[in-house]
GROMACS .gro file of C-alpha atoms in nm:
model
  320
    1MET     CA    1  10.992   7.674  12.722
    2ALA     CA    2  11.294   7.557  12.919
    3SER     CA    3  11.317   7.684  13.274
    4PHE     CA    4  11.547   7.984  13.317
    5PHE     CA    5  11.730   7.805  13.598
    6ASP     CA    6  11.725   7.465  13.437
    7THR     CA    7  12.052   7.288  13.524
    8THR     CA    8  12.051   7.050  13.230
    9SER     CA    9  12.265   7.069  12.918
   10ALA     CA   10  11.998   7.296  12.771
   11GLN     CA   11  12.165   7.579  12.966
   12ILE     CA   12  12.441   7.583  12.705
   13GLY     CA   13  12.407   7.748  12.367
   14VAL     CA   14  12.662   7.821  12.097
   15CYS     CA   15  12.707   8.137  11.891
   16TYR     CA   16  12.694   8.076  11.518
   17GLY     CA   17  12.915   8.334  11.350
   18ARG     CA   18  12.917   8.320  10.971
   19LEU     CA   19  13.224   8.528  10.880
   20GLY     CA   20  13.416   8.231  10.745
   21ASN     CA   21  13.487   8.123  10.390
   22PRO     CA   22  13.409   7.852  10.305
   23ARG     CA   23  13.124   7.816  10.548
   24PRO     CA   24  12.890   7.519  10.592
   25ASN     CA   25  12.531   7.514  10.473
   26PRO     CA   26  12.294   7.635  10.749
   27SER     CA   27  12.087   7.317  10.733
   28ASP     CA   28  12.405   7.117  10.796
   29VAL     CA   29  12.488   7.348  11.086
   30VAL     CA   30  12.147   7.291  11.245
   31ALA     CA   31  12.197   6.916  11.203
   32LEU     CA   32  12.537   6.946  11.375
   33TYR     CA   33  12.383   7.136  11.669
   34LYS     CA   34  12.124   6.861  11.708
   35GLN     CA   35  12.380   6.584  11.672
   36ARG     CA   36  12.593   6.742  11.947
   37ASN     CA   37  12.290   6.807  12.173
   38ILE     CA   38  12.331   7.187  12.158
   39LYS     CA   39  11.986   7.321  12.243
   40ARG     CA   40  12.041   7.694  12.188
   41MET     CA   41  12.196   7.920  11.923
   42ARG     CA   42  12.281   8.286  11.885
   43ILE     CA   43  12.301   8.457  11.545
   44TYR     CA   44  12.405   8.816  11.481
   45ASP     CA   45  12.166   8.912  11.204
   46PRO     CA   46  11.840   8.773  11.062
   47ASP     CA   47  11.994   8.548  10.797
   48GLN     CA   48  11.708   8.395  10.599
   49ASP     CA   49  11.878   8.063  10.523
   50THR     CA   50  11.964   8.010  10.890
   51LEU     CA   51  11.616   8.105  11.009
   52ASN     CA   52  11.457   7.869  10.756
   53ALA     CA   53  11.690   7.587  10.864
   54LEU     CA   54  11.586   7.641  11.227
   55ARG     CA   55  11.214   7.587  11.160
   56ASN     CA   56  11.081   7.299  11.372
   57SER     CA   57  11.433   7.216  11.494
   58ASN     CA   58  11.339   7.287  11.858
   59ILE     CA   59  11.661   7.488  11.896
   60GLU     CA   60  11.604   7.807  12.095
   61LEU     CA   61  11.744   8.120  11.932
   62ILE     CA   62  11.891   8.453  12.034
   63LEU     CA   63  11.845   8.682  11.733
   64ASP     CA   64  12.039   9.009  11.716
   65VAL     CA   65  11.912   9.334  11.570
   66PRO     CA   66  12.239   9.463  11.416
   67LYS     CA   67  12.377   9.792  11.545
   68THR     CA   68  12.345   9.939  11.198
   69ASP     CA   69  11.964   9.905  11.218
   70LEU     CA   70  11.920  10.078  11.555
   71GLU     CA   71  11.885  10.441  11.445
   72ARG     CA   72  11.629  10.351  11.180
   73ILE     CA   73  11.426  10.136  11.422
   74ALA     CA   74  11.442  10.402  11.693
   75SER     CA   75  11.309  10.663  11.452
   76SER     CA   76  10.981  10.485  11.375
   77GLN     CA   77  10.752  10.228  11.536
   78GLY     CA   78  10.658  10.124  11.182
   79GLU     CA   79  11.022  10.033  11.110
   80ALA     CA   80  11.032   9.819  11.425
   81ASP     CA   81  10.701   9.654  11.333
   82ALA     CA   82  10.834   9.572  10.987
   83TRP     CA   83  11.160   9.433  11.130
   84ILE     CA   84  10.973   9.196  11.363
   85ARG     CA   85  10.725   9.097  11.094
   86ASN     CA   86  10.994   9.022  10.833
   87ASN     CA   87  11.251   8.855  11.058
   88VAL     CA   88  11.052   8.695  11.341
   89LYS     CA   89  10.678   8.665  11.276
   90ASN     CA   90  10.736   8.524  10.927
   91TYR     CA   91  10.945   8.235  11.062
   92GLU     CA   92  10.685   8.007  11.210
   93GLY     CA   93  10.838   7.706  11.385
   94VAL     CA   94  11.148   7.895  11.503
   95ARG     CA   95  11.180   7.913  11.884
   96PHE     CA   96  11.293   8.270  11.947
   97ARG     CA   97  11.425   8.306  12.304
   98TYR     CA   98  11.556   8.663  12.309
   99ILE     CA   99  11.588   8.949  12.064
  100THR     CA  100  11.912   9.135  12.131
  101VAL     CA  101  11.896   9.498  12.022
  102GLY     CA  102  12.258   9.586  11.949
  103ASN     CA  103  12.572   9.395  12.044
  104GLU     CA  104  12.841   9.578  12.245
  105VAL     CA  105  12.710   9.927  12.166
  106GLU     CA  106  12.979  10.181  12.260
  107PRO     CA  107  12.922  10.535  12.391
  108SER     CA  108  13.084  10.700  12.088
  109GLU     CA  109  12.856  10.523  11.839
  110PRO     CA  110  12.533  10.676  11.704
  111ALA     CA  111  12.362  10.351  11.810
  112ALA     CA  112  12.418  10.447  12.177
  113ARG     CA  113  12.176  10.740  12.151
  114ALA     CA  114  11.923  10.520  11.970
  115LEU     CA  115  11.950  10.209  12.188
  116PHE     CA  116  11.679  10.269  12.449
  117GLN     CA  117  11.418  10.388  12.199
  118ALA     CA  118  11.505  10.103  11.960
  119MET     CA  119  11.455   9.851  12.241
  120LYS     CA  120  11.118  10.004  12.332
  121ASN     CA  121  11.004  10.002  11.969
  122ILE     CA  122  11.114   9.640  11.917
  123ASP     CA  123  10.940   9.538  12.240
  124ASN     CA  124  10.621   9.714  12.128
  125ALA     CA  125  10.647   9.541  11.791
  126VAL     CA  126  10.684   9.202  11.960
  127SER     CA  127  10.371   9.271  12.167
  128ARG     CA  128  10.173   9.399  11.868
  129ALA     CA  129  10.265   9.082  11.679
  130GLY     CA  130  10.129   8.870  11.964
  131LEU     CA  131  10.470   8.719  12.044
  132GLY     CA  132  10.605   8.651  12.393
  133ILE     CA  133  10.976   8.713  12.332
  134LYS     CA  134  11.205   8.897  12.575
  135VAL     CA  135  11.395   9.196  12.436
  136SER     CA  136  11.741   9.288  12.566
  137THR     CA  137  12.085   9.413  12.461
  138ALA     CA  138  12.436   9.269  12.498
  139ILE     CA  139  12.722   9.452  12.673
  140ASP     CA  140  13.084   9.353  12.725
  141MET     CA  141  13.316   9.399  13.023
  142GLY     CA  142  13.438   9.726  12.869
  143ALA     CA  143  13.119   9.884  13.005
  144THR     CA  144  13.244   9.826  13.362
  145MET     CA  145  13.525   9.955  13.582
  146ASP     CA  146  13.670   9.887  13.930
  147THR     CA  147  13.602   9.515  13.879
  148TYR     CA  148  13.874   9.405  14.123
  149PRO     CA  149  13.753   9.306  14.372
  150PRO     CA  150  13.419   9.218  14.208
  151SER     CA  151  13.208   9.389  14.477
  152HIS     CA  152  13.353   9.725  14.368
  153GLY     CA  153  13.231   9.677  14.010
  154ARG     CA  154  13.035   9.964  13.854
  155PHE     CA  155  12.945  10.089  13.510
  156ARG     CA  156  13.165  10.350  13.348
  157ASP     CA  157  13.013  10.698  13.345
  158ASP     CA  158  13.006  10.717  12.964
  159TYR     CA  159  12.820  10.384  12.950
  160ILE     CA  160  12.572  10.442  13.232
  161SER     CA  161  12.458  10.762  13.061
  162PHE     CA  162  12.286  10.551  12.794
  163LEU     CA  163  12.250  10.221  12.983
  164GLN     CA  164  12.056  10.364  13.279
  165PRO     CA  165  11.720  10.379  13.095
  166VAL     CA  166  11.797  10.037  12.943
  167ILE     CA  167  11.842   9.889  13.292
  168GLY     CA  168  11.511  10.041  13.399
  169PHE     CA  169  11.343   9.894  13.092
  170LEU     CA  170  11.485   9.546  13.162
  171VAL     CA  171  11.373   9.564  13.526
  172SER     CA  172  11.019   9.665  13.424
  173LYS     CA  173  11.000   9.378  13.174
  174GLN     CA  174  11.181   9.123  13.396
  175SER     CA  175  11.415   9.059  13.106
  176PRO     CA  176  11.779   8.957  13.153
  177LEU     CA  177  12.081   9.165  13.060
  178LEU     CA  178  12.315   8.990  12.816
  179LEU     CA  179  12.690   8.994  12.880
  180ASN     CA  180  12.976   8.894  12.653
  181SER     CA  181  13.235   8.772  12.905
  182TYR     CA  182  13.590   8.683  12.802
  183PRO     CA  183  13.834   8.592  13.080
  184TYR     CA  184  14.085   8.534  12.797
  185PHE     CA  185  14.114   8.906  12.723
  186SER     CA  186  14.156   8.999  13.089
  187TYR     CA  187  14.427   8.735  13.119
  188LYS     CA  188  14.601   8.848  12.798
  189ASP     CA  189  14.603   9.211  12.913
  190ASP     CA  190  14.733   9.137  13.265
  191MET     CA  191  14.938   8.818  13.251
  192LYS     CA  192  15.164   8.944  13.529
  193ASP     CA  193  14.885   8.943  13.787
  194ILE     CA  194  14.629   8.692  13.653
  195PRO     CA  195  14.739   8.327  13.658
  196LEU     CA  196  14.639   8.123  13.353
  197GLU     CA  197  14.490   7.862  13.588
  198TYR     CA  198  14.252   8.123  13.735
  199ALA     CA  199  14.126   8.201  13.383
  200LEU     CA  200  14.087   7.832  13.288
  201PHE     CA  201  13.887   7.720  13.599
  202LYS     CA  202  14.189   7.524  13.725
  203PRO     CA  203  14.282   7.499  14.095
  204THR     CA  204  14.434   7.824  14.219
  205PRO     CA  205  14.443   8.020  14.548
  206PRO     CA  206  14.111   8.203  14.581
  207VAL     CA  207  14.058   8.577  14.550
  208ILE     CA  208  13.883   8.690  14.870
  209ASP     CA  209  13.623   8.965  14.840
  210GLY     CA  210  13.457   9.011  15.178
  211GLN     CA  211  13.221   8.717  15.227
  212TYR     CA  212  13.288   8.582  14.877
  213SER     CA  213  13.575   8.361  14.754
  214TYR     CA  214  13.657   8.351  14.384
  215HIS     CA  215  13.825   8.049  14.230
  216ASN     CA  216  13.801   8.160  13.867
  217LEU     CA  217  13.795   8.477  13.660
  218PHE     CA  218  13.460   8.400  13.494
  219ASP     CA  219  13.275   8.421  13.827
  220ALA     CA  220  13.466   8.735  13.922
  221GLN     CA  221  13.367   8.909  13.598
  222LEU     CA  222  13.003   8.804  13.621
  223ASP     CA  223  12.972   8.911  13.984
  224ALA     CA  224  13.137   9.245  13.905
  225VAL     CA  225  12.851   9.304  13.659
  226TYR     CA  226  12.596   9.199  13.922
  227ALA     CA  227  12.758   9.448  14.163
  228ALA     CA  228  12.739   9.720  13.896
  229LEU     CA  229  12.371   9.643  13.837
  230GLU     CA  230  12.299   9.664  14.210
  231LYS     CA  231  12.452  10.014  14.211
  232SER     CA  232  12.237  10.116  13.910
  233GLY     CA  233  11.888  10.004  14.011
  234GLY     CA  234  11.923   9.668  13.838
  235GLY     CA  235  11.971   9.442  14.138
  236SER     CA  236  11.672   9.226  14.039
  237LEU     CA  237  11.811   9.143  13.694
  238GLU     CA  238  11.954   8.810  13.582
  239VAL     CA  239  12.259   8.813  13.357
  240VAL     CA  240  12.277   8.578  13.059
  241VAL     CA  241  12.632   8.516  12.933
  242SER     CA  242  12.573   8.566  12.563
  243GLU     CA  243  12.935   8.497  12.458
  244SER     CA  244  13.234   8.330  12.621
  245GLY     CA  245  13.516   8.128  12.474
  246TRP     CA  246  13.891   8.087  12.421
  247PRO     CA  247  14.092   8.112  12.097
  248THR     CA  248  14.311   7.828  11.977
  249GLN     CA  249  14.584   8.045  11.818
  250GLY     CA  250  14.685   8.400  11.738
  251GLY     CA  251  14.790   8.539  12.078
  252PRO     CA  252  14.949   8.468  12.416
  253GLY     CA  253  14.787   8.180  12.604
  254THR     CA  254  14.609   8.053  12.293
  255SER     CA  255  14.619   7.681  12.219
  256VAL     CA  256  14.388   7.393  12.143
  257GLU     CA  257  14.465   7.254  12.488
  258ASN     CA  258  14.370   7.577  12.667
  259ALA     CA  259  14.056   7.626  12.458
  260MET     CA  260  13.944   7.270  12.530
  261ALA     CA  261  14.008   7.319  12.903
  262TYR     CA  262  13.822   7.651  12.914
  263VAL     CA  263  13.515   7.542  12.719
  264ASN     CA  264  13.469   7.206  12.891
  265ASN     CA  265  13.525   7.354  13.237
  266LEU     CA  266  13.286   7.640  13.155
  267ILE     CA  267  13.008   7.399  13.055
  268GLN     CA  268  13.034   7.215  13.386
  269HIS     CA  269  13.088   7.527  13.595
  270VAL     CA  270  12.781   7.724  13.484
  271LYS     CA  271  12.551   7.458  13.627
  272SER     CA  272  12.616   7.587  13.978
  273GLY     CA  273  12.615   7.970  13.972
  274THR     CA  274  12.853   8.233  14.111
  275PRO     CA  275  12.944   8.328  14.470
  276ARG     CA  276  12.689   8.613  14.458
  277LYS     CA  277  12.423   8.398  14.292
  278PRO     CA  278  12.490   8.043  14.416
  279GLY     CA  279  12.274   7.753  14.307
  280LYS     CA  280  12.135   7.929  14.000
  281ALA     CA  281  12.258   7.787  13.673
  282ILE     CA  282  12.401   8.050  13.438
  283GLU     CA  283  12.252   8.052  13.091
  284THR     CA  284  12.566   8.063  12.874
  285TYR     CA  285  12.651   8.075  12.503
  286ILE     CA  286  12.992   7.958  12.385
  287PHE     CA  287  13.170   8.164  12.124
  288ALA     CA  288  13.189   8.015  11.872
  289MET     CA  289  13.076   7.720  11.665
  290PHE     CA  290  13.320   7.777  11.376
  291ASP     CA  291  13.646   7.955  11.301
  292GLU     CA  292  13.586   8.276  11.104
  293ASN     CA  293  13.879   8.350  10.874
  294GLN     CA  294  13.723   8.673  10.744
  295LYS     CA  295  13.759   8.843  11.084
  296GLY     CA  296  14.055   9.035  11.222
  297PRO     CA  297  14.299   9.188  11.266
  298PRO     CA  298  14.394   9.098  11.531
  299GLU     CA  299  14.476   8.751  11.406
  300LEU     CA  300  14.325   8.573  11.708
  301GLU     CA  301  13.975   8.689  11.600
  302LYS     CA  302  13.983   8.412  11.338
  303PHE     CA  303  14.030   8.120  11.579
  304TRP     CA  304  13.748   8.098  11.837
  305GLY     CA  305  13.564   7.806  11.678
  306MET     CA  306  13.514   7.466  11.834
  307PHE     CA  307  13.472   7.331  11.480
  308LEU     CA  308  13.643   7.389  11.149
  309PRO     CA  309  13.424   7.502  10.854
  310SER     CA  310  13.441   7.136  10.741
  311GLN     CA  311  13.242   7.062  11.062
  312GLN     CA  312  13.532   6.858  11.197
  313PRO     CA  313  13.587   6.929  11.568
  314LYS     CA  314  13.907   7.112  11.662
  315TYR     CA  315  13.889   6.950  12.006
  316ASP     CA  316  13.654   6.734  12.211
  317VAL     CA  317  13.365   6.907  12.386
  318ASN     CA  318  13.114   6.741  12.617
  319PHE     CA  319  12.794   6.945  12.587
  320ASN     CA  320  12.617   6.750  12.864
   0.00000   0.00000   0.00000
């Protein structure tokens, strides 16, 4: 297993969303990952064709348990056992890295009440199956507030009500918390105060936060989550960036040029950590491999891919 703080290209994964039509054959997708030296993948549901294509590929995988499954899995250990047996244990030769129970669960959703129990049941199922796979969940920046300056960051009250036991679980298991981090959206929603250069890792006057200096929005967002975790008993946790990217069209600040700048700068930047966590490479997954024309509105949801469905690159990316 690759080291958690490995500073090689293996730190970078890419999310493989499949809501495009046409979409490439999963075996061709796995071949493209290998050709481009992408060592990790995230998928959002246990798609059989993708899992079969990943056998013996040596690509490490984040597999999501969809939100729609959480209540059922929380209700019964047997349901969790069956889910792990059918979607993980049965796929010998696939290198499962994390199982993500729910993606961006919101307080108003039924999945929020089920999340902690579903995570415990999935973790028990992993243990009972004799597998050594970390279990986590993925949040987005919407779970936080007071993120400027980053040291003031904390979780919103409606989120911490269901995330508090999750944080305790992750601490007890020494599992990371997954974060979907999108400087693009923060920039889009506050273009008056956030310079584009600050969002794209380009030279800009730093934001000073006590002893820390921030030269880009990605670090500021990540450290705001670390600050929130410290205030919630999760100061020992590592954060894995399970999604980050930039759209090429469909909204303000979107372009091929900006997406290429963001993604390539991100890949180089995450090798060196944040002001709060210097020297520790940040395990990061780029969103996304392909455009997904079946998503949206809004229109920009269709255009996050680095590649077209034809597998032609939209722009040059150096994954090393």
